[in-house]
Amino acid sequence: MSALKHPEYPEAKLLQLESMIPCREAQASTLLSIFGKRQHFSFPALFIYGHTSSGKTYVVQILLKTLELPHVFVNCAECFTSKLLLEEMLRQLQCLFIKEEDHSFLSCDTFNDFIRFFKRAPLTPELQNQTIYVVSIYFRSSVMKRRTMSDRIAVFQYLRGCNKEKGESSYSPKHLRHLQKILSHDHPPEYSFDFYAYINILLGVFYPVCRDLKELQHLAALNFSKYCEPVVQGEGDRLWKNIESHLKKAMQTVYLREISSSQWERLQQDNGEPGQVKGLSAHAHVELPYYSKFLLIAAYLASYNPARTDKRFFVKHHGKIRKVNFQKKHEKTSNHLLGPKPFPLDRLLAILYSIVDSRIPPTANIFCQVSEMVACFEP
Amino acid sequence: MSKRKLKKDSFTSGECISKVQKILRERFCHLNPNGKLFGLEHQYKQLLELIKHTAVNGESNSVLIIGPRGSGKTLLVCHVLKKLLEIKEVKENILQVHLNGLLQTNDRIALKEITRQLNLENVVGDKVFGSFAENLAFLLEALKKGDRDHSCPVLFILDEFDLFVHHKNQTLLYNLFDISQSAQTPIAVIGLTCRLDILELMEKRVKSRFSHRQIYLMNSFDFKTYLNICKDQLSLPPEFPEETFIQKWNKHIQSLLEDIKVQDVLQNQFYYNKDLRCLFMLLMLASNNITVSHPYIRISDFLEASKLCRMDTKSNIVHGLSVLELCLIIAMKHLNDTYEGEPFNFQMVYHEYQKFVQRKAHTVYNFEKPVVMKAFERLQLLELIKPIEGPSNFVQKEYLLMKLLLDNSQVMEALQVYPNCPTDVKQWATTSVH
């Protein structure tokens, strides 16, 4: 018995739909009831939001494709100007309207033109009264009030996790058992479904940190061969013991993209100890010229020490230190918690002169190095 | 209830339901010019008189229709125009130009649109020739040439009027109002806006040419009328083919709206917002579940629809976070409590988190700093935290000052319903830091 029901569409198709979108039956049936029949009016705009990889794009796309509703998909990240966006929408609409090959390119600069073209578009009779869906991903603004302009359009907008107070349909967060079900859905055929309980171990390690389905799928695919190793070698009783430490290593390396997936796979094949390969962040060593090094050290000292301690630290004969009974009444937060403080160039140079023993002439080179280092770290 | 009996009736077939849905959807989702006006009789008469004067007598007028979103401004104009076009002498004698501030974003586009809609001579094959200045001069000349007795009156309807005010020098508005003031072609300028301070936005010269006639559409009805509107919108019109079905449906609606739970829902909605469009959304959500097996709107449908309408988006987002991310949010909440809303950076949050983990690590592991950093970045991507200054300020990401965009109570509420929340995390959240 299908959980999705709609008089407009045949039962078989709905069953097929249902098998393609596990754990999203409730959302799909809400969407179906909102779509209604083809000739009926629907909401002018629908705003779908949810976490990354909670199936927003997938479900809507599958739904529109399987039911063969006329729709247009645009990605607002690709169409970064309004002209690109409008022309892309028009192009896809043309493909919908005219089935022949001659798609004359329409140039469309303004929203006004778009609406004009849209209203004028020659419609095939079966499309005449249907709702046309425009789905835009990474939607930010600007399309919201389209309804008033032309009648046949229904717009879906959605973006990943939003803080706009205008949600209409939300995708409930994934629960553990949903993830288990979806992840074990595509188990490799040469092993049994029960053997793929591997997923439970994987989730046991990663679930507190990550609920992103895509990430988890990727990790599951990467580490499965390691999991199978004992079975292949003939000692099949140490599956969990074998994999757990391996997965924990994976969290520190692959999950953070410290080492790439291909490197990780190669490591597993060679039976190398994971973590041997130097990750990306291990390459923090940079060769610098002599004076640049001291400039950098001076800058570090200047930004993390308050100016009032300079005299005590850097001046040779600064006089007596008065003995003060330090009363630790209020513990100060360390400077390394608050982050670096800005400092003037004069102070930087003064600290530089005091930490370098030899005399440094203030040549153009020194100043050049200062500005070059700024340019180096500019994003 | 006699629902069970009704189910077996012959006319609750799929066809009937489909027709009902069609009617209701057209009412709720589509700006329907045949829709009813509620409590706007006075304004309707006023506007009708005004436009009639322009159309018949050749008086030039200007008027602003002001009201909040969803108060029926466009509907009012639609009704008035429909009524006007029924009069024969008006129908042949009037030209309409519809402009929208969202579409005509500057004067050049607006001018092209006017020439296009007036079908002027220099428009050939839907292409407009000539520069902006030429176009304006041509249009003005065409309008100026006319006089009161002979030329055809033009009706300008400016939707989203407040956006036209932001055009450069307000040239279009100035020219339109100027024509309406002087004895040239009779025109009526009707502006629709939802801003109450619209007069303050106009330039002095534009303002002085405007006739200061305003029609206010406020949703000034009480709950009883609100219920009546509800009933009216849900019940079927007498044109519906199945007569017995109409009676049953309408009777059912009557009894539904008398139910205390439904009234509660509607009252909530009424106190929250008098906007009819929000009501329509609620009704639409309630009514689009009717099928052959249950052909009438049920009380549970109403309750579900209202639940769907008043979901808190933020807490929905928080429920989907992983435990580590939740821990970070709690750490931020503690930081907010101790430093009284001062902004924080990643280092402080990590420090706070470390204090928790080192004190009593039972279920939550001590994750490495980069893993925590990744979780922190995800929170930023979800816009649950936000940098207080632009990110391009040459600050390392660990030291970028942030603020939390969640309320204390929101965090606590989300924590209560968070599925499988570890107990010590919950405790950590409730214990104050001091």
Short mmCIF file of C-alpha atoms in Angstrom, two decimals, chain A residues 5-7 29-30 32-37 39-44 49-52 110-113 115-116 120 140 145 147-149 151 160-171 173-176 204-205 207-212 215 244 248 251-252 254-257 304 333 335-340 374 377-379, chain B residues 14 17-19 21-22 25-26 28-31 69 100 102-105 109-110 113 116 126 159-160 277 280-281 284-285 288-289 291-293 308-309 311-314 316-325 339 345 347-348 351 365 367-368 370-371 374-375 378 381-384 392 394-396 398-399 401 405 418-420:
data_model
loop_
_atom_site.label_atom_id
_atom_site.label_comp_id
_atom_site.label_asym_id
_atom_site.label_seq_id
_atom_site.Cartn_x
_atom_site.Cartn_y
_atom_site.Cartn_z
CA LYS A 5 -1.96 9.11 -2.68
CA HIS A 6 -3.21 11.36 -5.34
CA PRO A 7 -6.11 10.87 -7.72
CA SER A 29 2.79 13.82 0.20
CA THR A 30 2.59 17.39 1.48
CA LEU A 32 1.82 16.46 -3.79
CA SER A 33 -1.23 17.85 -2.07
CA ILE A 34 0.07 21.37 -2.59
CA PHE A 35 0.71 20.75 -6.28
CA GLY A 36 -2.81 19.45 -6.72
CA LYS A 37 -4.05 18.61 -10.17
CA GLN A 39 -5.10 22.37 -14.15
CA HIS A 40 -5.60 23.68 -10.65
CA PHE A 41 -3.93 26.71 -9.22
CA SER A 42 -1.24 26.15 -6.69
CA PHE A 43 0.58 28.33 -4.19
CA PRO A 44 2.35 31.16 -5.96
CA TYR A 49 14.42 24.88 3.65
CA GLY A 50 16.51 22.33 5.45
CA HIS A 51 20.02 21.27 6.27
CA THR A 52 22.67 20.43 3.76
CA THR A 110 15.31 43.32 -17.32
CA PHE A 111 12.64 41.62 -15.36
CA ASN A 112 10.07 43.56 -17.35
CA ASP A 113 11.22 41.92 -20.57
CA ILE A 115 7.56 38.84 -17.94
CA ARG A 116 6.67 40.11 -21.40
CA ARG A 120 3.81 35.98 -25.00
CA ARG A 140 18.39 34.68 -2.18
CA LYS A 145 6.75 38.56 -6.08
CA ARG A 147 2.93 35.74 -8.89
CA THR A 148 1.30 39.06 -9.53
CA MET A 149 3.02 39.50 -12.84
CA ASP A 151 -0.62 33.87 -13.62
CA ARG A 160 20.17 25.40 2.70
CA GLY A 161 19.34 26.19 6.29
CA CYS A 162 17.82 29.56 6.46
CA ASN A 163 17.04 32.17 8.96
CA LYS A 164 14.29 33.80 7.01
CA GLU A 165 11.02 33.77 8.82
CA LYS A 166 9.07 32.65 5.84
CA GLY A 167 9.31 28.92 5.69
CA GLU A 168 6.35 27.02 4.46
CA SER A 169 7.56 23.50 4.19
CA SER A 170 10.36 22.23 6.27
CA TYR A 171 12.38 19.09 5.99
CA PRO A 173 16.04 16.70 10.50
CA LYS A 174 17.40 13.29 9.88
CA HIS A 175 17.21 10.80 12.67
CA LEU A 176 19.62 8.03 13.30
CA GLY A 204 28.62 5.23 16.05
CA VAL A 205 31.85 7.07 15.38
CA TYR A 207 27.11 10.58 14.17
CA PRO A 208 27.96 12.93 17.06
CA VAL A 209 30.00 15.04 14.68
CA CYS A 210 28.39 14.88 11.31
CA ARG A 211 24.88 14.30 10.02
CA ASP A 212 25.57 15.19 6.46
CA GLU A 215 29.77 13.09 3.78
CA GLU A 244 36.99 1.38 15.07
CA LYS A 248 38.77 7.42 14.39
CA MET A 251 37.90 11.48 11.35
CA GLN A 252 41.19 13.27 11.96
CA VAL A 254 39.92 12.30 5.59
CA TYR A 255 36.99 13.99 7.23
CA LEU A 256 38.95 17.22 7.50
CA ARG A 257 40.38 16.77 3.99
CA TYR A 304 50.14 39.74 21.55
CA THR A 333 41.65 36.20 29.91
CA ASN A 335 45.66 37.41 24.93
CA HIS A 336 45.72 34.24 22.96
CA LEU A 337 42.04 33.86 23.57
CA LEU A 338 41.14 37.34 22.45
CA GLY A 339 43.21 37.39 19.32
CA PRO A 340 45.86 39.74 18.02
CA VAL A 374 51.06 42.20 4.25
CA PHE A 377 48.62 37.17 3.80
CA GLU A 378 45.95 39.22 2.18
CA PRO A 379 43.05 37.05 1.21
CA GLY B 14 -13.81 12.25 -7.57
CA ILE B 17 -14.09 16.84 -5.16
CA SER B 18 -11.94 17.95 -8.02
CA LYS B 19 -14.39 20.74 -8.80
CA GLN B 21 -10.73 21.96 -5.07
CA LYS B 22 -10.60 23.89 -8.28
CA ARG B 25 -7.74 26.94 -5.07
CA GLU B 26 -8.76 29.64 -7.47
CA PHE B 28 -7.02 31.23 -2.34
CA CYS B 29 -4.02 31.05 -4.61
CA HIS B 30 -4.83 33.29 -7.46
CA LEU B 31 -5.69 36.95 -7.56
CA ARG B 69 -0.20 44.05 2.24
CA ASN B 100 4.41 47.98 -11.62
CA LEU B 102 8.89 45.91 -9.40
CA LEU B 103 8.99 45.50 -13.16
CA GLN B 104 9.60 49.04 -14.36
CA THR B 105 12.64 49.65 -12.25
CA ILE B 109 11.72 51.05 -18.94
CA ALA B 110 8.53 52.61 -17.63
CA GLU B 113 6.17 50.26 -21.36
CA ARG B 116 3.91 50.02 -25.77
CA ASP B 126 6.94 45.57 -30.68
CA ASP B 159 1.30 49.33 -8.59
CA GLU B 160 4.04 49.46 -5.92
CA ARG B 277 -3.81 36.45 2.61
CA PHE B 280 -6.15 32.08 2.82
CA MET B 281 -2.91 30.23 3.24
CA MET B 284 -5.70 26.37 1.57
CA LEU B 285 -3.48 24.14 3.64
CA ASN B 288 -6.09 20.63 0.06
CA ASN B 289 -6.28 17.32 1.87
CA THR B 291 -10.16 13.36 -1.10
CA VAL B 292 -12.89 10.98 -2.09
CA SER B 293 -12.47 8.97 1.09
CA LEU B 308 2.36 24.02 9.70
CA CYS B 309 1.82 27.77 9.55
CA MET B 311 6.41 26.48 12.87
CA ASP B 312 9.53 28.05 14.33
CA THR B 313 12.13 27.83 11.61
CA LYS B 314 15.11 28.39 13.88
CA ASN B 316 13.70 23.33 13.28
CA ILE B 317 17.21 24.07 12.16
CA VAL B 318 18.60 23.47 15.64
CA HIS B 319 16.98 20.04 15.83
CA GLY B 320 19.01 18.92 12.86
CA LEU B 321 22.38 19.79 14.36
CA SER B 322 24.81 17.15 15.52
CA VAL B 323 25.70 16.79 19.19
CA LEU B 324 29.02 18.54 18.74
CA GLU B 325 27.40 21.54 17.11
CA TYR B 339 30.14 38.37 29.30
CA ASN B 345 35.58 34.13 18.73
CA GLN B 347 39.09 30.31 20.61
CA MET B 348 36.82 31.33 23.44
CA HIS B 351 38.06 27.02 25.56
CA TYR B 365 34.27 12.66 23.27
CA PHE B 367 37.24 16.04 19.67
CA GLU B 368 40.31 17.62 18.09
CA PRO B 370 40.06 21.01 13.58
CA VAL B 371 36.96 18.83 13.93
CA LYS B 374 34.57 22.34 11.07
CA ALA B 375 31.46 22.20 13.20
CA ARG B 378 28.96 24.77 9.64
CA LEU B 381 27.06 28.55 7.14
CA LEU B 382 23.64 27.98 8.65
CA GLU B 383 23.71 31.58 9.88
CA LEU B 384 23.13 30.59 13.45
CA SER B 392 37.32 40.19 4.78
CA PHE B 394 42.20 40.25 7.51
CA VAL B 395 41.44 38.40 10.71
CA GLN B 396 42.25 34.73 11.08
CA GLU B 398 39.87 31.60 14.83
CA TYR B 399 39.83 35.19 15.99
CA LEU B 401 34.42 38.02 16.43
CA LEU B 405 21.68 34.64 16.53
CA TYR B 418 16.26 17.49 20.73
CA PRO B 419 16.14 13.77 19.93
CA ASN B 420 18.50 11.60 22.01
#
